[in-house]
Structure formats: structure tokens, C-alpha cells
Amino acid sequence: MDNLKLLYDWQEAQNLLREVLPEIIQRQIDVGNKKILNPIPKEREDEIKSIKFGEEPREPREVIEQMDRLLYKYRTIQNHPKFFSFIPLALSPVSVVGDIINSIHSPYGGAHVLSEGVAIAQKWLINWMGEQIGYPVKELGGIFVSGGSMANLTASVIARNEKLKDEEIPKGTVYISDQTHSSVAKGIHIMGTPLLNIRKIKTDDIFRMDVEDLKRQIEADIKDGFIPFLIVGTAGTTNTGSIDLLEEISKIAKKYNCWFHVDGAYGASGLLSSHKELFKGIEKSDSISWDGHKWLFQSYGCATIICKDRQAMARTFNANPEYLKDVESQDSNINFWDIGIELTCPARGMRLWYTLQRVGTKAFREAIDRGFENAKKFEELFKKDEDFEIISPAMLSTINVRYVNEKYTLEELNEINHKLSEIASKRNEEVYYTTTLRGKTSLRFCAIHPQLTDADIEDVYKKLKRDIESLSL
Ligand SMILES: *Cc1c(COP(=O)(O)O)cnc(C)c1O
């Protein structure tokens, strides 16, 4: 029986957290001085596998120390300001506080009536985000989900439900671009629409969907007996930060009766910056994915799918089983489980709610503006240097460049640029991976971290110059 008591010892939780939280937080404070890549040595891997799940309890401090020394140590520090790959994690301590508090309360996130306070707070937060998009707040719906992938999947299912009858599903076609995030096609596949029905539209010189080509493809499909039902535009592609011509795509979507979803997982946060004008037409979309754990500085597992028409979400996802009758949705307090895929889920939005309350929208504007400035600063340095070609200009917080030299062929340059990324990773003070754009291997910098300084950027540039010298090209 004593062992059972351990499971519900809130006093121990209180004491332990008081003891260990300062140490754990200190590691985050020191993050900027750490090596970014920390691959696990073989013997450590074996050590983790050798930890048994035994019958008897262990000392909590010992276990926590082991987690620290063995598990959390071996990871890529994605919230290091000089980690430029993927969309980095610009984790804010404020978000962590909101997350921890919510996690301790653990309110039920799926229903309205089971946790009314946080349900209302999250709904009002989504309304506020919808307002930033330019959606009419009265009708909009939305939920917090684990990430952009889930948001895109959710939107695709709504689109299919709203635009196609069941028997039409095999004929339904979806339009994305060659820069659309892979999660979109993955979601389409998961929901059972044939991958063959996805049309990948080419992009223009700055990686925006070619709207003429989009129109042509839709018309050709209609002629062939297909039923176009979904166009996915992107506000901030992951590769280059490009923003599709949303206004024009919205007109095409309207003309051909397609659902218009905007993937803003990364870029929609620009709506809170001083560069809102870049997103013209976003308000004409039917739905949007917008991640908190990217450019809103939240811990992982915080994203939204926002839909202009709450009823469209409800028509798609309302299941109404008998045992949930007592907690059925009213329109005014609609349950999240009736407008999304999940039933039980945490109140994922509370950390963002807290962050916005704590620091205010001006801090967000400044922090997001800083990302734009970071990319511009990189651009300024690379632009006046003949060693480099700009492959995609500074867009949002992202820029792609490439070392060039007439002496070498395309393939050789691809290899050299790949090598330059590897050399930086080996030094492990800054990390930028490559991406491939129109066959060219490019060095990609996604610089969302607001604590990255101009001096840091100059330092990264200087080291890259030295790396080039070291190759004696
Ligand atoms: C990151 C990203 C996604 C996927 O989001 P997750 O939160 O990683 O699931 C989708 N679309 C775009 C444009 C992204 O940058």
C-alpha cells in the first residue's frame, strides 16, 4: 500500500518541483553557450536501454538526474539562437510558465462544459487570432491542435466534407504548389483522397504558386471529369518564406467552387508584425493553419486551425454518441470535440493565452519584426559579396544563399555548398542545413529567434567566409 501512496503524493511533487525546476531552467538560460548538435554515443544509448522498468520505486532525484544526464542531454538545441534549420524553436520562458501551469491543472481540453473557463479563454483567443486574419469573428471556429500537420489535415477533411459528396471523392482534386509543405499531401493521403489527385502547381521566380498555371490545371481537370475541391495556398513556405498571391488564389477558388485553405503554420505570425500588408487576401480564405510553436515562441504542441465558418467544422466532425448527450454542444458553447478530430486533448492554447497576457502584443510585434530584420541583415551581407548568389531573397525570416564560383559545374557547387553546411555543423556553434531549390543546393537560414543580434549574424557570415577559404577553392 505504501507504494500506491507514492502515486498520489502531491506533497512530494511540490517539494521536488521546487528543488529541480531552478536547475532545469538554468540549463535553458545557458543555452546560447551550448553545442547545438549533441548526438548520442553508443554506450549512452545502451545505458538508456538498460534502464529497467522494475517492480519497486526509485529515488525521484536519482531518476531526474538520470533523465537529465542521459536523455535530455542528447538532442539538438533547436532553441539556440544560431540554429537556423527547419523552423527553429524560439522557445520563450513565458510560454514555458503557461505550459507548466496548465499541465499541473490538466483541464479537459475537448469539451466546453468540463472546463468552461479555459474553453472560453481559448475560444476568445482564437477569435482574436481570427480578427488578426480579418475573418468576421461572429461565425468563426477553431481549435488548438498539436501542430501544423494536424491543422492541415483537419482543414482538408472539412474541405472535402463541404465540397464533395461521398460518391464524388475519387474524382476530387487538390491543388498545392511545388513549395507546399509535405504535411499537406500527407494529410490528403491520410484522409483517403488518392495522391494521384494532387496537382503540384509550379512556382514563380520567388517561389509563389503560379496562378496562371493553377487556372490552366483546374480547367484541364474539369474537362477530364475531375472535381476540383481544395486549393492550398501558403503564407510563408518553409523553404523560402514566400507568400502565395492569396488575393488572386481566392478569386480562382471562388470561381471554381473550391475550398481555399492557407497554410500559415510558419508565416501567419507575420500578421502580428509591422509587415501585415504582405498577407493581403488572407482574409478571403476559408481556413488557416497557424502554429504557436513556430513564430509565436511557444513550446511544442501548440498550433491552431481556424475556420471562417464554425458550422462547416461542426458539420464535418460532430459525432454525437449517446454517452456524450448530457454535454452536447450549444452553438454558444460549442465543444471542441465537435469541431475537430480529437476527443480528449489538453488545453493547448493556454500557454499562448498566458504569453499574450503577460507580454502584450507589442512585444510580439517587436519579436516577430526582429525575424524580418535578421533575414534582411543576412541578405545585406551576402548581397555585396561575389562569393554568393541569393537563391531566394529575404522573405519573412528566411533567406537562401549559395556559394558560387565560375570554375565549378552545378554538381560541384552543390557538393561544395553541402560541404560548407557540414563544416559549420562540425564546428557546432551555428547550424544551417541545405535545401534544394530548382536543382541548386542552397544554404538556408531561418532566423526567427528574436535574441539573434546583428553581431551574431556578422559572426556567422565571417565564419562561413573562413570555411570557404579553408577549402582552397
Ligand atoms: C512546419 C510546417 C508545417 C508542419 O507543422 P508541424 O507543426 O511541424 O506539424 C506545415 N506547414 C508549414 C508551412 C510549416 O512550416
mmCIF file of C-alpha atoms in Angstrom, residues 33-373:
data_model
loop_
_atom_site.group_PDB
_atom_site.id
_atom_site.type_symbol
_atom_site.label_atom_id
_atom_site.label_comp_id
_atom_site.label_asym_id
_atom_site.label_seq_id
_atom_site.Cartn_x
_atom_site.Cartn_y
_atom_site.Cartn_z
ATOM 1 C CA ASN A 33 26.734 28.779 -24.864
ATOM 2 C CA LYS A 34 25.987 25.148 -25.602
ATOM 3 C CA LYS A 35 26.924 22.973 -28.536
ATOM 4 C CA ILE A 36 23.873 22.801 -30.769
ATOM 5 C CA LEU A 37 24.148 19.226 -32.042
ATOM 6 C CA ASN A 38 24.565 16.551 -29.388
ATOM 7 C CA PRO A 39 24.428 13.106 -30.969
ATOM 8 C CA ILE A 40 24.245 10.222 -28.550
ATOM 9 C CA PRO A 41 27.323 7.959 -28.150
ATOM 10 C CA LYS A 42 26.710 4.227 -28.478
ATOM 11 C CA GLU A 43 27.459 3.479 -24.816
ATOM 12 C CA ARG A 44 24.920 6.056 -23.682
ATOM 13 C CA GLU A 45 22.325 4.555 -25.961
ATOM 14 C CA ASP A 46 22.963 1.170 -24.388
ATOM 15 C CA GLU A 47 22.740 2.720 -20.953
ATOM 16 C CA ILE A 48 19.262 4.103 -21.688
ATOM 17 C CA LYS A 49 18.107 0.736 -22.967
ATOM 18 C CA SER A 50 19.446 -0.922 -19.834
ATOM 19 C CA ILE A 51 17.211 1.118 -17.518
ATOM 20 C CA LYS A 52 14.671 -1.415 -16.274
ATOM 21 C CA PHE A 53 11.016 -0.833 -15.525
ATOM 22 C CA GLY A 54 11.211 -2.527 -12.150
ATOM 23 C CA GLU A 55 8.661 -3.572 -9.555
ATOM 24 C CA GLU A 56 9.959 -1.254 -6.894
ATOM 25 C CA PRO A 57 10.109 2.548 -6.746
ATOM 26 C CA ARG A 58 13.292 4.531 -7.243
ATOM 27 C CA GLU A 59 14.535 7.713 -5.666
ATOM 28 C CA PRO A 60 12.979 10.559 -7.670
ATOM 29 C CA ARG A 61 16.120 12.731 -7.562
ATOM 30 C CA GLU A 62 18.124 9.856 -8.952
ATOM 31 C CA VAL A 63 15.676 9.312 -11.813
ATOM 32 C CA ILE A 64 15.514 13.003 -12.624
ATOM 33 C CA GLU A 65 19.287 13.220 -12.585
ATOM 34 C CA GLN A 66 19.402 10.290 -14.978
ATOM 35 C CA MET A 67 16.873 11.899 -17.304
ATOM 36 C CA ASP A 68 18.977 14.994 -17.300
ATOM 37 C CA ARG A 69 22.311 13.292 -17.851
ATOM 38 C CA LEU A 70 21.173 10.623 -20.285
ATOM 39 C CA LEU A 71 18.005 11.652 -22.067
ATOM 40 C CA TYR A 72 17.608 15.398 -22.392
ATOM 41 C CA LYS A 73 21.298 15.991 -22.915
ATOM 42 C CA TYR A 74 21.438 14.260 -26.274
ATOM 43 C CA ARG A 75 19.357 16.414 -28.521
ATOM 44 C CA THR A 76 19.641 19.231 -30.992
ATOM 45 C CA ILE A 77 19.237 22.501 -29.144
ATOM 46 C CA GLN A 78 16.660 23.856 -31.550
ATOM 47 C CA ASN A 79 16.044 26.909 -29.421
ATOM 48 C CA HIS A 80 19.666 28.015 -29.736
ATOM 49 C CA PRO A 81 19.548 31.438 -31.443
ATOM 50 C CA LYS A 82 22.065 30.195 -34.025
ATOM 51 C CA PHE A 83 20.120 27.112 -35.015
ATOM 52 C CA PHE A 84 18.803 28.143 -38.442
ATOM 53 C CA SER A 85 17.405 24.883 -39.752
ATOM 54 C CA PHE A 86 13.791 23.812 -40.281
ATOM 55 C CA ILE A 87 11.621 26.344 -38.480
ATOM 56 C CA PRO A 88 13.580 26.636 -35.236
ATOM 57 C CA LEU A 89 12.020 26.568 -31.811
ATOM 58 C CA ALA A 90 12.247 30.098 -30.438
ATOM 59 C CA LEU A 91 11.030 28.864 -27.071
ATOM 60 C CA SER A 92 10.086 31.693 -24.728
ATOM 61 C CA PRO A 93 10.252 31.206 -20.960
ATOM 62 C CA VAL A 94 6.857 32.884 -20.701
ATOM 63 C CA SER A 95 5.323 30.104 -22.770
ATOM 64 C CA VAL A 96 7.003 27.544 -20.522
ATOM 65 C CA VAL A 97 5.402 29.110 -17.452
ATOM 66 C CA GLY A 98 1.963 28.993 -19.106
ATOM 67 C CA ASP A 99 2.578 25.408 -20.177
ATOM 68 C CA ILE A 100 3.673 24.212 -16.741
ATOM 69 C CA ILE A 101 0.741 25.869 -15.003
ATOM 70 C CA ASN A 102 -1.723 24.367 -17.465
ATOM 71 C CA SER A 103 -0.061 20.995 -17.203
ATOM 72 C CA ILE A 104 -0.407 20.976 -13.423
ATOM 73 C CA HIS A 105 -4.099 21.861 -13.629
ATOM 74 C CA SER A 106 -4.603 19.491 -16.572
ATOM 75 C CA PRO A 107 -8.038 20.757 -17.584
ATOM 76 C CA TYR A 108 -10.001 18.678 -20.087
ATOM 77 C CA GLY A 109 -9.484 20.439 -23.397
ATOM 78 C CA GLY A 110 -12.046 18.709 -25.571
ATOM 79 C CA ALA A 111 -15.312 19.983 -24.161
ATOM 80 C CA HIS A 112 -16.808 23.278 -23.181
ATOM 81 C CA VAL A 113 -18.770 22.276 -20.087
ATOM 82 C CA LEU A 114 -15.963 20.273 -18.480
ATOM 83 C CA SER A 115 -13.570 23.233 -18.312
ATOM 84 C CA GLU A 116 -15.609 26.304 -19.030
ATOM 85 C CA GLY A 117 -13.033 28.893 -18.029
ATOM 86 C CA VAL A 118 -10.216 27.667 -20.232
ATOM 87 C CA ALA A 119 -12.649 26.790 -23.049
ATOM 88 C CA ILE A 120 -13.902 30.363 -23.134
ATOM 89 C CA ALA A 121 -10.370 31.757 -22.883
ATOM 90 C CA GLN A 122 -9.170 29.604 -25.784
ATOM 91 C CA LYS A 123 -12.212 30.425 -27.884
ATOM 92 C CA TRP A 124 -11.659 34.104 -27.300
ATOM 93 C CA LEU A 125 -8.007 33.721 -28.190
ATOM 94 C CA ILE A 126 -8.981 32.030 -31.445
ATOM 95 C CA ASN A 127 -11.459 34.835 -32.110
ATOM 96 C CA TRP A 128 -8.670 37.320 -31.573
ATOM 97 C CA MET A 129 -6.387 35.435 -33.945
ATOM 98 C CA GLY A 130 -9.247 35.341 -36.466
ATOM 99 C CA GLU A 131 -9.553 39.100 -36.106
ATOM 100 C CA GLN A 132 -5.870 39.472 -36.965
ATOM 101 C CA ILE A 133 -6.537 37.425 -40.099
ATOM 102 C CA GLY A 134 -9.534 39.619 -40.946
ATOM 103 C CA TYR A 135 -12.203 36.937 -40.521
ATOM 104 C CA PRO A 136 -15.634 38.022 -39.242
ATOM 105 C CA VAL A 137 -15.469 36.923 -35.610
ATOM 106 C CA LYS A 138 -19.170 36.166 -35.136
ATOM 107 C CA GLU A 139 -19.138 32.965 -37.138
ATOM 108 C CA LEU A 140 -15.571 31.738 -36.909
ATOM 109 C CA GLY A 141 -14.493 28.491 -35.357
ATOM 110 C CA GLY A 142 -11.187 26.979 -34.478
ATOM 111 C CA ILE A 143 -9.327 24.605 -32.247
ATOM 112 C CA PHE A 144 -5.874 24.140 -30.885
ATOM 113 C CA VAL A 145 -4.099 21.099 -32.278
ATOM 114 C CA SER A 146 -0.674 19.549 -31.866
ATOM 115 C CA GLY A 147 0.883 21.124 -34.942
ATOM 116 C CA GLY A 148 0.589 22.406 -38.477
ATOM 117 C CA SER A 149 0.315 18.871 -39.842
ATOM 118 C CA MET A 150 -2.820 18.188 -37.807
ATOM 119 C CA ALA A 151 -4.176 21.616 -38.721
ATOM 120 C CA ASN A 152 -3.686 20.947 -42.433
ATOM 121 C CA LEU A 153 -5.261 17.510 -42.133
ATOM 122 C CA THR A 154 -8.236 18.947 -40.253
ATOM 123 C CA ALA A 155 -8.744 21.639 -42.897
ATOM 124 C CA SER A 156 -8.519 19.118 -45.732
ATOM 125 C CA VAL A 157 -11.222 16.953 -44.168
ATOM 126 C CA ILE A 158 -13.503 19.978 -43.739
ATOM 127 C CA ALA A 159 -12.870 20.979 -47.357
ATOM 128 C CA ARG A 160 -13.757 17.529 -48.616
ATOM 129 C CA ASN A 161 -16.867 17.334 -46.472
ATOM 130 C CA GLU A 162 -18.098 20.738 -47.591
ATOM 131 C CA LYS A 163 -17.310 20.431 -51.285
ATOM 132 C CA LEU A 164 -17.752 16.770 -52.250
ATOM 133 C CA LYS A 165 -20.479 14.185 -51.961
ATOM 134 C CA ASP A 166 -19.209 10.759 -50.892
ATOM 135 C CA GLU A 167 -19.523 9.306 -54.369
ATOM 136 C CA GLU A 168 -17.518 12.225 -55.783
ATOM 137 C CA ILE A 169 -14.499 11.661 -53.548
ATOM 138 C CA PRO A 170 -12.498 9.566 -56.055
ATOM 139 C CA LYS A 171 -12.827 12.409 -58.583
ATOM 140 C CA GLY A 172 -11.918 15.247 -56.204
ATOM 141 C CA THR A 173 -8.676 17.090 -56.993
ATOM 142 C CA VAL A 174 -6.450 19.183 -54.733
ATOM 143 C CA TYR A 175 -4.075 21.985 -55.763
ATOM 144 C CA ILE A 176 -0.820 22.698 -53.989
ATOM 145 C CA SER A 177 2.480 24.162 -55.222
ATOM 146 C CA ASP A 178 5.945 22.690 -55.558
ATOM 147 C CA GLN A 179 6.793 24.596 -52.349
ATOM 148 C CA THR A 180 3.814 23.410 -50.274
ATOM 149 C CA HIS A 181 4.809 21.711 -47.013
ATOM 150 C CA SER A 182 4.894 17.910 -47.200
ATOM 151 C CA SER A 183 2.320 17.634 -44.407
ATOM 152 C CA VAL A 184 -0.422 18.801 -46.784
ATOM 153 C CA ALA A 185 -0.029 15.885 -49.197
ATOM 154 C CA LYS A 186 0.433 13.584 -46.222
ATOM 155 C CA GLY A 187 -2.895 14.758 -44.788
ATOM 156 C CA ILE A 188 -4.629 14.289 -48.139
ATOM 157 C CA HIS A 189 -3.253 10.749 -48.235
ATOM 158 C CA ILE A 190 -4.372 10.038 -44.665
ATOM 159 C CA MET A 191 -7.929 11.117 -45.400
ATOM 160 C CA GLY A 192 -8.021 8.714 -48.324
ATOM 161 C CA THR A 193 -8.018 11.033 -51.302
ATOM 162 C CA PRO A 194 -5.729 9.413 -53.884
ATOM 163 C CA LEU A 195 -2.292 11.017 -54.080
ATOM 164 C CA LEU A 196 -2.763 10.922 -57.854
ATOM 165 C CA ASN A 197 -5.445 13.577 -57.392
ATOM 166 C CA ILE A 198 -2.977 16.100 -56.019
ATOM 167 C CA ARG A 199 -1.809 18.666 -58.564
ATOM 168 C CA LYS A 200 1.520 20.269 -57.830
ATOM 169 C CA ILE A 201 1.497 23.738 -59.398
ATOM 170 C CA LYS A 202 4.851 25.258 -60.316
ATOM 171 C CA THR A 203 6.089 28.415 -58.642
ATOM 172 C CA ASP A 204 7.382 31.734 -59.993
ATOM 173 C CA ASP A 205 10.863 33.240 -59.575
ATOM 174 C CA ILE A 206 10.272 33.969 -55.895
ATOM 175 C CA PHE A 207 8.613 30.629 -55.179
ATOM 176 C CA ARG A 208 4.955 31.685 -55.188
ATOM 177 C CA MET A 209 2.296 29.488 -56.775
ATOM 178 C CA ASP A 210 1.909 30.354 -60.457
ATOM 179 C CA VAL A 211 -1.755 31.379 -60.618
ATOM 180 C CA GLU A 212 -1.978 31.123 -64.396
ATOM 181 C CA ASP A 213 -0.780 27.564 -64.187
ATOM 182 C CA LEU A 214 -3.266 26.914 -61.395
ATOM 183 C CA LYS A 215 -6.139 28.124 -63.565
ATOM 184 C CA ARG A 216 -4.960 26.081 -66.524
ATOM 185 C CA GLN A 217 -4.693 22.931 -64.444
ATOM 186 C CA ILE A 218 -8.141 23.364 -62.896
ATOM 187 C CA GLU A 219 -9.753 23.870 -66.297
ATOM 188 C CA ALA A 220 -7.969 20.840 -67.705
ATOM 189 C CA ASP A 221 -9.134 18.723 -64.767
ATOM 190 C CA ILE A 222 -12.744 19.832 -65.138
ATOM 191 C CA LYS A 223 -12.572 18.924 -68.801
ATOM 192 C CA ASP A 224 -11.285 15.476 -67.818
ATOM 193 C CA GLY A 225 -14.180 14.912 -65.445
ATOM 194 C CA PHE A 226 -12.410 15.673 -62.158
ATOM 195 C CA ILE A 227 -13.963 17.812 -59.442
ATOM 196 C CA PRO A 228 -11.531 20.410 -58.058
ATOM 197 C CA PHE A 229 -12.408 20.946 -54.387
ATOM 198 C CA LEU A 230 -9.409 22.314 -52.493
ATOM 199 C CA ILE A 231 -6.671 24.845 -53.165
ATOM 200 C CA VAL A 232 -3.954 25.150 -50.539
ATOM 201 C CA GLY A 233 -2.060 28.425 -50.602
ATOM 202 C CA THR A 234 0.885 29.043 -48.314
ATOM 203 C CA ALA A 235 1.558 32.162 -46.278
ATOM 204 C CA GLY A 236 5.233 31.572 -45.592
ATOM 205 C CA THR A 237 6.659 28.494 -47.271
ATOM 206 C CA THR A 238 9.068 26.537 -45.129
ATOM 207 C CA ASN A 239 11.848 26.537 -47.718
ATOM 208 C CA THR A 240 11.934 30.223 -48.602
ATOM 209 C CA GLY A 241 9.319 32.173 -46.621
ATOM 210 C CA SER A 242 7.467 33.023 -49.831
ATOM 211 C CA ILE A 243 3.822 34.059 -49.580
ATOM 212 C CA ASP A 244 1.471 32.960 -52.347
ATOM 213 C CA LEU A 245 -0.689 35.532 -54.138
ATOM 214 C CA LEU A 246 -3.568 34.943 -51.753
ATOM 215 C CA GLU A 247 -5.935 37.516 -53.200
ATOM 216 C CA GLU A 248 -5.692 36.045 -56.689
ATOM 217 C CA ILE A 249 -5.925 32.472 -55.495
ATOM 218 C CA SER A 250 -9.053 33.360 -53.533
ATOM 219 C CA LYS A 251 -10.710 34.575 -56.726
ATOM 220 C CA ILE A 252 -9.855 31.346 -58.502
ATOM 221 C CA ALA A 253 -11.148 29.310 -55.561
ATOM 222 C CA LYS A 254 -14.407 31.229 -55.650
ATOM 223 C CA LYS A 255 -14.812 30.893 -59.397
ATOM 224 C CA TYR A 256 -14.340 27.123 -59.333
ATOM 225 C CA ASN A 257 -16.153 26.500 -56.038
ATOM 226 C CA CYS A 258 -13.027 25.248 -54.253
ATOM 227 C CA TRP A 259 -12.265 25.441 -50.552
ATOM 228 C CA PHE A 260 -9.343 27.827 -50.032
ATOM 229 C CA HIS A 261 -7.051 26.806 -47.197
ATOM 230 C CA VAL A 262 -3.990 28.850 -46.263
ATOM 231 C CA ASP A 263 -1.093 27.061 -44.631
ATOM 232 C CA GLY A 264 0.296 29.726 -42.335
ATOM 233 C CA ALA A 265 1.892 27.286 -39.886
ATOM 234 C CA TYR A 266 5.101 29.272 -40.028
ATOM 235 C CA GLY A 267 4.234 32.581 -41.689
ATOM 236 C CA ALA A 268 0.820 33.622 -40.360
ATOM 237 C CA SER A 269 2.581 35.067 -37.318
ATOM 238 C CA GLY A 270 3.702 37.835 -39.668
ATOM 239 C CA LEU A 271 0.133 39.154 -39.230
ATOM 240 C CA LEU A 272 1.233 40.384 -35.802
ATOM 241 C CA SER A 273 4.313 42.143 -37.238
ATOM 242 C CA SER A 274 4.706 45.529 -38.895
ATOM 243 C CA HIS A 275 4.501 43.775 -42.274
ATOM 244 C CA LYS A 276 0.848 42.802 -42.300
ATOM 245 C CA GLU A 277 0.396 44.169 -45.816
ATOM 246 C CA LEU A 278 2.292 41.149 -47.188
ATOM 247 C CA PHE A 279 -0.701 38.957 -46.366
ATOM 248 C CA LYS A 280 -3.292 40.766 -48.455
ATOM 249 C CA GLY A 281 -6.135 38.432 -49.349
ATOM 250 C CA ILE A 282 -5.581 36.064 -46.433
ATOM 251 C CA GLU A 283 -8.977 37.112 -45.075
ATOM 252 C CA LYS A 284 -10.625 35.665 -48.197
ATOM 253 C CA SER A 285 -9.530 32.143 -47.293
ATOM 254 C CA ASP A 286 -11.889 29.580 -45.757
ATOM 255 C CA SER A 287 -9.425 28.224 -43.217
ATOM 256 C CA ILE A 288 -5.912 28.744 -41.893
ATOM 257 C CA SER A 289 -3.223 26.740 -40.113
ATOM 258 C CA TRP A 290 -1.190 28.826 -37.695
ATOM 259 C CA ASP A 291 1.428 27.329 -35.369
ATOM 260 C CA GLY A 292 2.174 28.672 -31.918
ATOM 261 C CA HIS A 293 5.324 26.561 -31.596
ATOM 262 C CA LYS A 294 6.966 28.252 -34.538
ATOM 263 C CA TRP A 295 6.913 32.024 -34.802
ATOM 264 C CA LEU A 296 4.810 32.660 -31.695
ATOM 265 C CA PHE A 297 7.565 31.429 -29.384
ATOM 266 C CA GLN A 298 5.595 28.601 -27.745
ATOM 267 C CA SER A 299 6.713 25.185 -26.571
ATOM 268 C CA TYR A 300 5.953 22.229 -28.860
ATOM 269 C CA GLY A 301 2.382 21.087 -29.248
ATOM 270 C CA CYS A 302 0.652 24.423 -29.748
ATOM 271 C CA ALA A 303 -0.989 25.162 -33.097
ATOM 272 C CA THR A 304 -4.373 26.200 -34.446
ATOM 273 C CA ILE A 305 -6.736 25.502 -37.268
ATOM 274 C CA ILE A 306 -9.035 28.474 -37.697
ATOM 275 C CA CYS A 307 -12.058 28.277 -39.931
ATOM 276 C CA LYS A 308 -14.183 31.159 -41.142
ATOM 277 C CA ASP A 309 -17.369 29.141 -40.723
ATOM 278 C CA ARG A 310 -17.760 27.286 -37.431
ATOM 279 C CA GLN A 311 -20.736 25.363 -38.823
ATOM 280 C CA ALA A 312 -18.552 23.861 -41.549
ATOM 281 C CA MET A 313 -16.338 22.417 -38.828
ATOM 282 C CA ALA A 314 -19.355 21.143 -36.902
ATOM 283 C CA ARG A 315 -20.933 19.572 -39.994
ATOM 284 C CA THR A 316 -17.670 17.708 -40.610
ATOM 285 C CA PHE A 317 -16.818 16.489 -37.123
ATOM 286 C CA ASN A 318 -19.950 16.359 -34.978
ATOM 287 C CA ALA A 319 -20.361 12.715 -33.967
ATOM 288 C CA ASN A 320 -22.860 12.885 -31.076
ATOM 289 C CA PRO A 321 -22.581 9.489 -29.409
ATOM 290 C CA GLU A 322 -25.159 8.617 -26.705
ATOM 291 C CA TYR A 323 -22.826 8.839 -23.756
ATOM 292 C CA LEU A 324 -21.984 12.449 -24.540
ATOM 293 C CA LYS A 325 -25.636 13.596 -24.728
ATOM 294 C CA ASP A 326 -25.506 15.475 -21.434
ATOM 295 C CA VAL A 327 -22.653 17.609 -22.630
ATOM 296 C CA GLU A 328 -23.881 18.274 -26.161
ATOM 297 C CA SER A 329 -22.759 21.451 -27.847
ATOM 298 C CA GLN A 330 -24.845 24.576 -27.901
ATOM 299 C CA ASP A 331 -23.781 26.961 -30.604
ATOM 300 C CA SER A 332 -22.704 29.494 -27.990
ATOM 301 C CA ASN A 333 -20.519 26.988 -26.143
ATOM 302 C CA ILE A 334 -19.614 24.527 -28.836
ATOM 303 C CA ASN A 335 -17.418 21.640 -27.705
ATOM 304 C CA PHE A 336 -14.023 21.443 -29.340
ATOM 305 C CA TRP A 337 -14.567 17.723 -29.915
ATOM 306 C CA ASP A 338 -17.462 18.623 -32.218
ATOM 307 C CA ILE A 339 -15.344 20.761 -34.490
ATOM 308 C CA GLY A 340 -12.135 18.737 -34.701
ATOM 309 C CA ILE A 341 -10.611 15.272 -34.859
ATOM 310 C CA GLU A 342 -9.631 14.721 -31.228
ATOM 311 C CA LEU A 343 -11.869 13.963 -28.274
ATOM 312 C CA THR A 344 -9.634 14.185 -25.222
ATOM 313 C CA CYS A 345 -6.867 16.731 -25.554
ATOM 314 C CA PRO A 346 -5.003 19.187 -23.349
ATOM 315 C CA ALA A 347 -5.881 22.888 -23.383
ATOM 316 C CA ARG A 348 -3.019 23.543 -25.769
ATOM 317 C CA GLY A 349 -3.781 27.214 -26.200
ATOM 318 C CA MET A 350 -3.404 28.280 -22.579
ATOM 319 C CA ARG A 351 0.353 28.859 -22.791
ATOM 320 C CA LEU A 352 -0.216 31.235 -25.715
ATOM 321 C CA TRP A 353 -3.073 32.927 -23.877
ATOM 322 C CA TYR A 354 -0.761 33.456 -20.914
ATOM 323 C CA THR A 355 2.126 34.668 -23.075
ATOM 324 C CA LEU A 356 -0.040 37.251 -24.830
ATOM 325 C CA GLN A 357 -1.407 38.461 -21.495
ATOM 326 C CA ARG A 358 1.993 38.617 -19.854
ATOM 327 C CA VAL A 359 3.995 40.418 -22.537
ATOM 328 C CA GLY A 360 1.343 42.098 -24.686
ATOM 329 C CA THR A 361 1.038 42.300 -28.450
ATOM 330 C CA LYS A 362 3.706 44.993 -28.785
ATOM 331 C CA ALA A 363 6.344 42.530 -27.600
ATOM 332 C CA PHE A 364 5.117 40.039 -30.204
ATOM 333 C CA ARG A 365 5.304 42.713 -32.890
ATOM 334 C CA GLU A 366 8.860 43.585 -31.919
ATOM 335 C CA ALA A 367 9.939 39.952 -31.627
ATOM 336 C CA ILE A 368 8.456 38.972 -34.999
ATOM 337 C CA ASP A 369 9.804 42.132 -36.662
ATOM 338 C CA ARG A 370 13.220 41.064 -35.431
ATOM 339 C CA GLY A 371 12.931 37.888 -37.558
ATOM 340 C CA PHE A 372 12.308 40.010 -40.663
ATOM 341 C CA GLU A 373 15.311 42.169 -39.751
#
